[in-house]
Amino acid sequence: AAQLRRRLETELEEIRGAGTWKNERVIASRQGPHLRLTGGGAGILNFCANNYLGLSSHPEVIRAAVEALEKFGAGLSSVRFICGTQSIHKDLEEKIARFHQREDAILYASCFDANAGIFEALLTPEDAVLSDELNHASIIDGIRLCKANKYRYKHMDMQDLEAKLQDAQKHRLRLVATDGAFSMDGDIAPLREICDLAQKYDALVFIDECHATGFLGPNGRGTDELLGVMDKVTIVNSTLGKALGGAAGGYTTGPKPLIDLLRQRSRPYLFSNSLPPAVVGCASKALDLLMESNAIAQSMAAKTQRFRSKMTAAGFTISGKDHPICPVMLGDARLAAVMAEDMLKRGIYVIGFSYPVVPKGKARIRVQISAVHSDEDIDRCVEAFTEVGRKHGALP
């Protein structure tokens, strides 16, 4: 035990010395555009949550959670196939499938679990999976668990993907796996080109829509709707823990035989407790709001453009395009961490991202715009970035 402690303490000191230590700030209020932190920090503007549509504290979403809690209890104390399936679980799965215009859907405790559970259940040593090199960690881990032949293509590089697909023709089934919207860079996968290549080489397409569901596309259905390829993407995995209420939970939606197979073979589904009723109530109401009106989803574009254009005009480099994930690229891990701390002193809650969350030399402060940010909130954030950037030499 003493030897282990010394080794761990040495490793922790190396993380601190590299400037990549990740502190956790403690929030003493609801999630929203304005926060209160423990220790007296009040009136803080929050620019780093995945609360894209502002539904985490929406009164109707909260009311739906309370009603579900009172009617169905705190939890099921069981997995789904034993005694953990309630009518609200089936109703939500049907609603998810309808929202994505797919045949069926299956709920998980998180999208990390959904990604961990699909590849092993679907793919065998006779098959192949082709993955974008910058896919989310949960996709990478899910692929590691399966026994399929693994190909990694360069980020959004269609020439490299085509070369890999040509090489993979010797395998029985080929599955192209990509994030729809990439969480670290805010860029959107070229799904039209991916689907064209998949059709050319007789492959299937899987997308992770965690940073797209609810707000990309005319009706918020995601990148496949945005790019007009809903009929060409076979499998969609996404989360209930970001735009759709922000509590927890994930899902897979696609062909009914696939969903039926996952209920029989997907280990995270079979061996994890059912989603708590309050979480199901939140997500169900969030989907109701989206399907009733696309106004919330459509409100994102102008606010995203306002932030991106003002930051670019100030001299910052913003990665990605037209996505509310707006990474302020800085390169240096220490600079990102110090600037984020100075931003907090000016009342702006943002976080510096560095290795191993992003590649070495690609440190950034990831800003995320929400539908409930006002124009004044956005302008205040840009002003603070400009002051802090000049102070630390990130701007001339």
CSV table of C-alpha atoms in Angstrom, one decimal, residues 9 19 75 88 146 183 213 254 373 385:
chain,number,residue,atom,x,y,z
A,9,GLU,CA,1.6,10.8,-5.5
A,19,GLY,CA,-0.2,22.3,-15.9
A,75,GLY,CA,-35.7,4.0,-8.8
A,88,ILE,CA,-42.5,5.4,-18.9
A,146,CYS,CA,-15.3,-5.7,-29.8
A,183,SER,CA,-17.1,17.7,-28.9
A,213,THR,CA,-29.4,16.1,-30.8
A,254,GLY,CA,-32.2,2.4,-35.5
A,373,HIS,CA,-27.7,33.2,-23.0
A,385,PHE,CA,-11.8,37.2,-23.1
